[in-house]
XYZ file of C-alpha atoms in Angstrom:
634
model
C 123.067 79.200 145.940
C 126.072 76.688 143.963
C 129.111 78.478 142.157
C 126.392 76.683 139.119
C 123.902 78.960 139.622
C 125.606 81.508 140.721
C 127.262 81.629 137.797
C 124.040 81.021 135.520
C 122.347 84.208 137.548
C 125.028 85.958 136.706
C 124.637 85.634 132.719
C 120.555 85.584 132.826
C 121.275 89.486 134.875
C 123.541 90.392 132.248
C 121.994 89.895 130.156
C 118.507 91.823 131.880
C 121.626 94.691 131.495
C 121.620 94.697 127.949
C 118.003 94.443 127.589
C 117.601 98.251 129.695
C 120.483 98.713 128.110
C 118.904 98.460 124.056
C 115.493 100.039 125.587
C 117.006 102.845 126.742
C 118.663 103.006 123.615
C 115.815 102.456 121.275
C 114.838 105.213 123.258
C 117.409 108.200 122.943
C 118.000 106.815 119.515
C 114.805 105.974 117.874
C 111.153 107.567 119.800
C 110.012 109.845 118.821
C 112.932 110.501 116.076
C 112.353 110.641 112.262
C 114.761 107.947 110.327
C 118.053 108.362 109.855
C 121.843 107.673 111.521
C 119.606 106.676 114.878
C 117.487 103.977 113.758
C 120.648 102.949 111.522
C 122.683 102.395 114.838
C 120.306 100.503 116.770
C 119.789 97.980 114.459
C 123.809 97.595 114.626
C 123.900 98.038 118.317
C 121.505 94.997 118.581
C 122.707 92.924 116.428
C 126.745 93.086 117.576
C 126.018 93.407 121.214
C 123.577 90.479 120.686
C 125.522 87.859 119.455
C 128.725 89.064 121.079
C 126.708 88.201 124.062
C 125.408 84.860 123.006
C 129.227 84.207 121.457
C 130.636 84.951 124.903
C 128.178 81.953 127.155
C 128.537 79.900 124.275
C 124.603 80.048 122.902
C 125.450 80.544 119.687
C 124.480 76.855 118.036
C 123.509 77.676 114.565
C 126.355 79.834 113.113
C 125.027 79.048 109.635
C 121.909 81.280 109.890
C 124.781 84.238 110.986
C 124.184 84.408 106.954
C 121.095 86.171 108.067
C 122.613 89.276 109.576
C 123.920 89.979 105.743
C 120.000 91.217 104.932
C 120.452 92.497 108.272
C 123.034 95.435 107.792
C 121.652 95.976 104.687
C 118.701 97.260 105.129
C 119.423 98.922 108.388
C 121.869 100.860 106.385
C 119.120 101.664 104.107
C 117.098 104.101 106.015
C 119.969 106.617 105.944
C 120.259 106.443 102.269
C 116.743 106.019 100.661
C 112.923 108.132 101.459
C 110.331 105.873 99.338
C 108.018 103.638 100.861
C 109.568 101.057 100.630
C 112.090 102.005 102.376
C 110.428 104.244 105.684
C 107.160 101.935 105.768
C 108.153 98.404 104.649
C 111.638 97.472 105.508
C 111.873 99.262 109.420
C 109.046 95.978 109.683
C 111.302 93.705 108.088
C 113.928 94.301 110.029
C 112.487 93.512 113.532
C 111.217 90.961 112.261
C 114.850 89.617 110.730
C 115.986 90.131 114.568
C 113.732 88.570 116.508
C 113.952 86.009 113.890
C 117.575 85.749 114.111
C 117.461 85.396 117.711
C 115.749 82.843 117.786
C 117.004 80.235 115.589
C 120.466 81.470 116.713
C 120.470 80.224 119.091
C 118.032 77.388 118.655
C 119.650 74.148 120.981
C 119.506 70.764 118.648
C 121.998 68.142 119.883
C 120.330 65.237 118.294
C 120.307 66.868 114.868
C 116.526 66.554 114.533
C 115.343 68.068 110.646
C 114.745 71.619 111.046
C 111.330 73.129 110.756
C 109.703 76.181 112.172
C 107.356 74.227 113.225
C 109.473 72.586 116.408
C 110.958 75.530 117.070
C 108.566 75.990 120.780
C 108.328 79.999 120.754
C 106.869 79.535 117.691
C 103.954 76.867 119.116
C 103.889 79.119 121.323
C 103.054 82.569 120.053
C 105.853 84.845 121.174
C 104.004 87.073 122.639
C 102.484 84.870 124.986
C 105.673 82.533 125.537
C 107.703 85.966 126.546
C 105.130 86.977 129.171
C 105.239 83.669 131.048
C 109.646 84.413 131.357
C 108.425 87.790 132.644
C 108.315 86.790 135.790
C 111.229 85.108 136.568
C 112.689 87.713 134.864
C 111.580 89.845 138.201
C 113.032 87.324 140.340
C 116.799 87.786 139.346
C 116.022 91.151 139.747
C 114.912 91.773 142.958
C 116.181 88.543 145.082
C 120.064 88.579 145.548
C 122.378 86.520 148.050
C 123.767 87.971 151.193
C 127.047 85.408 152.297
C 124.934 81.629 151.754
C 121.185 83.023 153.374
C 119.096 83.958 151.063
C 116.890 87.096 151.360
C 114.154 88.788 149.187
C 114.342 92.778 148.076
C 110.975 92.403 148.289
C 110.774 92.028 152.135
C 112.453 95.217 152.023
C 109.986 96.332 149.489
C 107.650 95.363 152.245
C 109.280 96.615 155.190
C 108.982 100.865 153.458
C 105.421 100.480 152.558
C 104.465 99.396 155.765
C 106.301 102.471 156.758
C 105.573 104.773 154.809
C 101.827 105.658 157.032
C 103.781 106.452 159.748
C 106.685 108.391 157.841
C 103.204 110.673 156.423
C 101.742 111.301 160.307
C 104.857 112.363 161.435
C 105.878 113.756 158.785
C 102.862 115.875 158.962
C 102.964 116.684 162.393
C 106.673 117.840 162.419
C 105.566 120.047 159.671
C 103.173 121.479 161.751
C 104.901 122.373 164.606
C 107.896 124.188 163.118
C 108.525 126.498 160.719
C 112.431 126.032 159.976
C 111.394 122.278 159.404
C 108.266 123.127 157.213
C 110.727 125.209 155.031
C 113.305 122.951 154.271
C 110.955 120.361 154.199
C 109.348 122.240 151.077
C 112.546 122.410 149.398
C 113.744 119.050 149.400
C 109.991 117.665 148.411
C 110.014 120.641 145.611
C 109.924 118.697 142.584
C 108.519 118.593 139.945
C 107.953 115.525 137.166
C 106.182 115.885 133.826
C 103.428 113.501 132.101
C 106.133 112.812 129.725
C 109.416 111.146 132.070
C 106.749 109.512 133.816
C 105.343 108.430 130.103
C 108.782 108.265 129.322
C 109.828 105.819 132.307
C 106.778 103.046 132.106
C 107.766 102.721 128.415
C 111.624 102.072 128.527
C 110.864 99.688 131.687
C 107.726 97.733 129.947
C 110.500 97.670 127.123
C 113.420 96.567 129.005
C 110.981 93.803 130.745
C 109.232 92.190 127.748
C 113.274 92.060 125.875
C 114.523 90.709 129.062
C 111.994 88.231 129.016
C 112.330 87.499 125.303
C 116.050 86.583 125.955
C 115.485 83.998 128.921
C 113.273 82.443 126.512
C 116.302 81.743 124.175
C 118.512 80.559 127.003
C 116.248 77.866 128.514
C 116.931 74.239 127.928
C 113.372 74.298 126.815
C 113.968 76.172 123.371
C 115.479 73.185 121.975
C 113.690 72.424 118.143
C 111.681 69.509 118.193
C 111.315 66.999 116.260
C 107.825 67.383 114.315
C 106.835 65.315 111.864
C 106.453 65.902 108.416
C 103.128 65.379 106.534
C 102.001 65.554 103.641
C 98.367 64.951 102.082
C 98.011 62.110 99.768
C 96.180 62.990 96.918
C 95.162 59.947 94.285
C 97.763 60.278 91.563
C 94.741 59.436 88.595
C 92.767 61.918 89.820
C 95.635 64.524 90.194
C 96.634 63.640 86.772
C 93.658 64.297 85.046
C 93.660 68.623 86.966
C 96.499 68.285 85.553
C 96.416 67.817 81.997
C 93.094 69.877 81.360
C 94.770 72.701 83.445
C 97.169 71.848 81.065
C 95.560 72.547 77.991
C 94.443 74.989 79.001
C 96.729 76.723 79.873
C 98.300 75.703 75.720
C 95.219 77.177 74.316
C 96.215 80.680 76.286
C 99.902 80.255 75.806
C 99.389 79.692 71.501
C 97.267 83.337 70.754
C 100.204 84.478 73.018
C 102.706 83.518 70.714
C 100.506 84.331 68.063
C 99.772 87.230 69.072
C 102.253 89.299 70.898
C 105.558 87.318 69.778
C 104.860 86.987 66.598
C 101.435 88.301 64.175
C 100.268 91.274 65.212
C 97.283 91.328 62.744
C 94.391 90.990 65.928
C 95.819 94.043 67.524
C 95.839 96.504 64.161
C 92.450 94.865 63.080
C 90.876 96.138 66.412
C 92.229 99.377 66.513
C 93.841 99.656 69.422
C 97.876 99.990 70.975
C 99.381 97.435 72.362
C 99.920 99.441 75.309
C 96.304 99.518 75.977
C 95.778 95.600 75.202
C 98.929 95.135 77.316
C 96.838 96.809 80.568
C 94.052 95.405 79.435
C 93.945 91.919 81.784
C 97.756 92.667 82.797
C 96.398 91.873 87.322
C 94.631 88.881 86.419
C 97.514 87.343 84.235
C 99.467 87.990 87.137
C 96.821 85.688 89.570
C 96.972 83.207 87.318
C 100.964 82.841 87.705
C 100.293 83.469 92.121
C 97.665 80.815 91.698
C 98.988 78.314 89.180
C 102.076 78.476 91.647
C 99.971 77.474 94.432
C 98.539 74.961 93.146
C 102.041 73.400 92.201
C 103.421 73.317 95.629
C 100.364 71.530 96.396
C 100.529 69.117 94.181
C 104.273 68.473 93.913
C 104.678 68.730 97.884
C 101.967 65.581 98.522
C 103.789 63.988 95.922
C 107.935 64.631 97.261
C 106.761 62.859 100.986
C 104.217 60.279 98.996
C 105.451 57.612 95.849
C 106.299 59.381 92.952
C 105.362 59.464 88.939
C 107.499 60.514 86.693
C 104.244 61.634 84.911
C 102.593 63.525 87.298
C 106.065 64.748 87.384
C 105.874 65.291 83.928
C 102.749 67.083 83.407
C 103.773 69.302 86.853
C 106.626 70.154 84.575
C 104.980 70.867 81.643
C 101.687 72.993 83.669
C 105.126 75.475 85.043
C 106.455 75.870 81.008
C 103.316 77.606 80.226
C 103.396 79.164 83.561
C 106.605 80.748 83.197
C 105.058 81.744 79.023
C 102.193 83.604 80.908
C 104.503 84.879 82.945
C 106.914 86.689 79.971
C 104.024 87.634 78.503
C 102.693 89.729 81.279
C 106.367 90.423 81.213
C 106.476 91.203 77.669
C 102.732 93.975 78.397
C 104.591 95.351 81.042
C 107.060 96.609 79.022
C 105.025 97.844 76.220
C 102.624 99.336 78.349
C 105.744 101.993 80.517
C 106.648 102.175 76.916
C 104.146 104.558 76.274
C 102.610 105.239 79.500
C 106.232 105.726 81.910
C 107.118 104.141 84.900
C 105.238 103.931 88.583
C 106.510 101.930 91.748
C 103.495 99.455 91.203
C 104.579 98.523 87.375
C 108.373 97.924 88.619
C 107.514 95.830 91.086
C 105.086 94.583 89.852
C 108.119 94.105 87.214
C 110.409 92.742 89.854
C 108.295 90.206 91.257
C 107.405 88.145 87.473
C 111.518 88.113 87.238
C 111.476 86.585 90.826
C 108.578 84.471 89.984
C 110.681 82.817 86.885
C 113.316 82.234 88.613
C 111.220 80.324 90.895
C 109.775 78.184 88.911
C 113.532 77.424 87.169
C 114.370 76.191 90.896
C 111.178 74.036 90.534
C 111.293 72.363 87.460
C 115.288 71.166 88.486
C 113.732 69.959 92.311
C 111.172 68.076 90.368
C 113.797 66.434 87.666
C 116.352 65.736 91.047
C 113.825 64.436 93.667
C 114.296 67.823 95.907
C 112.417 67.179 99.510
C 109.205 69.852 99.603
C 111.368 70.718 102.548
C 114.535 72.215 100.833
C 113.076 73.459 97.890
C 110.845 75.714 100.066
C 113.478 76.921 102.275
C 115.535 77.494 99.051
C 112.889 79.342 97.233
C 112.344 80.957 101.181
C 116.334 82.974 101.215
C 116.108 82.599 97.331
C 112.913 85.648 98.293
C 114.519 87.597 101.189
C 117.531 87.872 98.808
C 116.039 89.363 96.364
C 113.678 91.661 98.664
C 116.704 92.765 99.022
C 117.994 93.647 96.193
C 114.782 95.392 95.322
C 114.837 97.852 98.393
C 118.899 98.764 97.845
C 117.602 100.101 94.136
C 116.100 103.339 94.563
C 113.200 103.034 93.164
C 111.875 105.592 93.617
C 115.476 107.281 92.246
C 114.988 105.090 89.414
C 111.295 106.008 88.437
C 112.503 109.464 88.187
C 115.252 109.385 86.381
C 114.020 107.374 83.679
C 110.484 109.344 83.088
C 112.472 112.428 83.222
C 115.098 110.834 80.129
C 111.961 109.898 78.496
C 110.706 113.736 78.447
C 114.254 115.379 77.584
C 115.135 112.884 75.274
C 112.335 111.237 73.407
C 110.222 114.010 74.398
C 107.301 112.164 75.730
C 104.837 113.395 78.876
C 105.977 113.567 81.927
C 103.688 113.125 84.770
C 104.673 115.910 86.917
C 101.588 115.383 89.541
C 102.708 111.303 89.993
C 106.566 113.313 90.988
C 105.033 115.429 93.599
C 102.410 113.355 95.042
C 103.516 109.376 94.997
C 107.100 110.073 95.743
C 110.011 111.003 98.404
C 111.109 113.819 97.299
C 114.186 113.734 98.666
C 114.754 111.024 96.152
C 113.810 112.369 92.901
C 114.652 115.987 94.173
C 118.630 115.412 92.587
C 116.726 114.717 88.973
C 113.586 117.638 89.251
C 117.113 119.702 89.868
C 118.569 118.453 86.117
C 114.754 118.958 83.997
C 114.021 122.428 85.993
C 117.975 123.376 84.465
C 117.813 122.210 81.924
C 115.485 123.808 78.081
C 112.508 121.177 77.501
C 111.502 122.365 81.360
C 109.798 125.795 79.884
C 107.688 123.212 77.481
C 105.919 122.172 80.778
C 102.782 124.350 81.414
C 102.091 126.197 85.036
C 100.721 123.604 86.870
C 103.315 121.085 85.972
C 105.911 122.877 86.871
C 104.268 123.970 90.555
C 104.170 120.994 91.032
C 107.781 120.276 90.212
C 109.306 123.590 92.256
C 106.897 122.097 95.407
C 108.294 118.456 94.889
C 111.650 120.211 96.330
C 109.504 123.035 98.429
C 108.521 119.320 100.444
C 113.195 118.965 100.597
C 113.624 121.903 101.992
C 111.248 121.868 104.640
C 112.465 117.785 105.491
C 115.362 119.248 106.154
C 114.355 122.094 108.309
C 112.220 118.510 110.422
C 115.393 117.270 111.091
C 116.544 118.939 113.793
C 118.998 116.286 115.023
C 121.588 114.067 114.706
C 120.438 110.923 115.601
C 118.084 111.992 111.725
C 120.809 112.173 109.821
C 119.540 111.137 106.146
C 122.064 110.977 102.911
C 119.210 110.629 101.219
C 118.166 114.398 102.571
C 121.600 115.537 101.655
C 122.341 115.005 98.441
C 118.505 116.280 97.937
C 120.020 119.513 99.380
C 122.589 119.502 96.981
C 120.325 119.222 94.251
C 118.925 122.098 95.274
C 121.511 124.445 96.010
C 122.849 123.548 92.165
C 119.796 125.622 91.388
C 121.268 128.908 93.880
C 123.920 130.215 91.336
C 122.110 128.933 88.217
C 118.327 129.899 88.081
C 117.518 132.381 91.397
C 114.230 132.960 89.702
C 113.486 129.249 90.191
C 114.997 129.509 93.494
C 112.675 132.325 94.507
C 109.497 130.130 93.236
C 110.650 127.266 95.141
C 111.416 129.322 98.024
C 107.973 130.651 98.753
C 106.405 126.852 97.570
C 108.280 126.499 100.347
C 106.537 129.599 102.897
C 102.807 127.463 101.211
C 104.441 124.071 102.051
C 105.565 124.604 105.783
C 102.438 126.585 106.770
C 100.280 124.398 105.146
C 101.510 121.829 107.652
C 100.611 124.632 110.602
C 97.818 123.554 113.476
C 95.494 125.869 114.656
C 92.145 125.551 116.930
C 89.243 125.453 115.290
C 87.210 129.195 115.956
C 84.059 129.133 118.788
C 80.787 127.684 118.021
C 79.793 131.220 117.813
C 82.289 132.169 114.964
C 80.322 129.699 111.934
C 78.232 131.762 110.672
C 76.003 130.647 107.420
C 78.727 128.260 106.163
C 81.794 130.755 105.465
C 84.797 129.182 106.439
C 86.834 131.000 109.441
C 90.095 130.076 110.663
C 90.640 131.632 115.039
C 93.634 131.440 117.610
C 93.654 132.816 120.952
C 95.511 134.903 122.067
C 96.507 135.818 126.515
C 97.821 139.199 127.012
C 98.045 141.185 129.772
C 95.286 138.756 131.497
C 92.697 140.124 128.456
C 91.582 136.877 125.836
C 91.877 137.821 122.319
C 90.487 135.654 118.977
C 91.882 136.604 115.545
C 89.529 134.897 112.873
C 91.090 134.943 109.046
C 87.811 134.503 106.769
C 88.261 133.883 103.621
C 84.482 133.609 101.614
C 84.144 131.430 97.977
C 83.990 135.130 96.234
C 84.516 137.747 97.867
C 87.734 138.746 99.954
C 90.049 137.751 102.503
C 88.935 139.183 105.996
C 90.998 139.316 109.285
C 89.447 140.482 112.136
C 90.667 140.742 116.237
C 87.914 140.462 118.068
C 88.316 140.397 123.381
C 86.269 137.856 124.804
C 84.230 139.208 127.081
C 84.491 136.845 129.349
C 80.441 136.521 129.945
C 77.401 134.679 128.334
C 74.889 136.830 126.017
C 75.289 137.227 122.164
C 77.976 137.859 120.321
C 78.323 141.855 120.552
C 77.717 140.816 124.054
C 80.439 138.069 123.905
C 83.215 139.003 121.465
C 84.025 143.439 120.415
C 85.935 143.631 117.372
C 88.466 145.621 118.112
C 90.710 145.319 114.271
C 89.709 144.382 110.731
C 91.119 144.544 107.562
C 90.948 143.245 104.049
C 93.169 141.937 101.788
C 93.287 141.509 98.144
C 90.658 138.243 96.809
C 93.812 137.105 94.581
C 96.451 136.701 97.026
C 96.559 133.909 99.708
C 96.337 134.759 103.246
C 97.387 132.696 105.827
C 96.482 132.548 109.710
C 99.797 131.369 111.743
C 99.536 129.771 115.852
C 100.485 133.484 116.902
C 97.485 134.421 114.703
C 100.058 136.704 112.870
C 99.449 136.539 108.803
C 101.239 135.465 105.742
C 99.895 136.629 102.605
C 100.635 134.929 99.305
C 101.662 137.351 96.572
C 101.451 134.527 93.162
C 101.889 136.997 91.225
C 105.708 137.890 92.164
C 106.420 135.192 94.056
C 106.266 136.705 96.997
C 105.188 136.207 100.865
C 104.387 139.185 103.440
C 104.005 138.755 107.205
C 101.519 141.022 109.244
C 102.625 140.172 112.544
C 100.364 141.670 115.237
C 101.782 144.040 117.791
C 100.324 144.899 120.985
C 100.074 148.752 121.697
C 99.366 148.500 125.107
C 97.647 151.495 125.319
C 92.703 150.968 125.330
C 92.817 150.356 121.081
C 93.699 146.502 122.028
C 96.298 144.930 119.136
C 96.261 145.686 116.251
C 98.645 144.596 112.627
C 101.410 145.744 112.192
C 103.065 146.646 109.216
C 103.776 144.463 106.492
C 107.042 143.105 105.373
C 108.962 140.331 102.965
C 110.083 137.152 104.446
C 111.752 134.350 102.997
C 111.899 131.486 105.874
C 109.210 130.121 108.321
C 108.612 130.729 110.552
C 108.929 134.725 110.050
C 111.569 135.890 112.221
C 110.333 138.203 115.957
């Protein structure tokens, strides 16, 4: 192997090593962990490691795209602070997509100064996964093929030799094992290794991720990863036909815009004459207006693209600008409708995102007018708009939307005495983001004006914070948002002990709701009455603990011994213990067969442990005791 080829081989091996390090890091930092510190560390490690290695080997070719590291790092940091659905569900996906795109464009060769297009990138022509799979063969070859003193030898030959020797080793080892007891004893000690299925799965997934990552890196460092020249084409539309279509569409928009100006920005007689509120008028047809904006924007883009690649027409440009202006009025109208609706009914995530989307649409419309006046190419317009979209998405993701909504809705409730939708706070928002605002409203005088069901929703929302904190056991799951929410909850402890007691009560209920139990045997399903069961093995005996919760009547707890012989129910199961609970109390069966009773009147929970006496009587429920944590301490 020549020195140049040897250096190339070492370079590729470094990329393979980096791929394995990243696969191991992902498995230890991210896999099976809650979003938090681990995900952030992995994202930063990949970005820094990839840029550094490619800089060392002079593969960083499109330095302009280093700007993409800014939204990448910002979004990576967001998982440490926020718990809303955008951050927990969409942002991780966006980070992965940004990481892939940044890796591709940063290492892209362009020796001839070819105009940048996405279609000109070879890996996108073949699609990402097939391109990576093609390179995996070369990755394996580099790993198992080495050079000894200029003589090419393959490790695969050694592997073949080992494979041929295995049958002989098995035969001779079996004979030695049978021939000598001392050898057999040592043999058992040497091979007394227990490998769990989890370890096998972990090794497999690390190896698979490493191979895919290494194949991806191989694609990026090859000479074929070069921007190809793509002839830019666009459909040519007849100017007369286009002018007619644009004129008619403009006429329709002009009628609508005139109505909007009259009733939304001026005279409000229509609203009053038809006995409807501005909020109702704003809600009706709002999303239709959003669709009008989207469809009109696509329509304008198609025409704009065609006329930038073909001859220009000032009249068509005038009609395009007129249509853009009227779409802008529609956008302002939709924005005005949303403001009116939110003023009456408050904020939600969807309403706020749609409002921000309209602001972004207005910005793109303004940019499109400037582009038409300056005869900007559609390619530049497209990539600039995409860049604006990434900036807008980054800004939106930085805003803690759930916290903003909670703060504003609670402010309206406290200062303006408007209604507070506590169900929305409980079911649709991140508890760790809204906890500080909820803690403030609970500590305020306005809290007493809420009914019990509304208070319960707020209690349960704060209860989720405690359970979220308890679930994050590893430092890799550390989350600043969770800690902020916990501090907000702790602020209530000294000033509102009664409130804290109620929150603790619902915390236990929420934790017990996540308890997973096996279903009851078929023999226990009688008359459609709901039953909950767990099985316990003790002293070679099998017991079934059953909790029956009839719609009308007292919950019943029973302990049966499973005789493990077929027959009637009484022949197979022997009733050992039975207990009835007052029907006004909530009763929950735990995994160990014990019972927790919740008293909603006193906001307390009591634990009944299962006591195995060891005598002929079998297991029974022990004496109850008050608990404040879950699971109950032994």
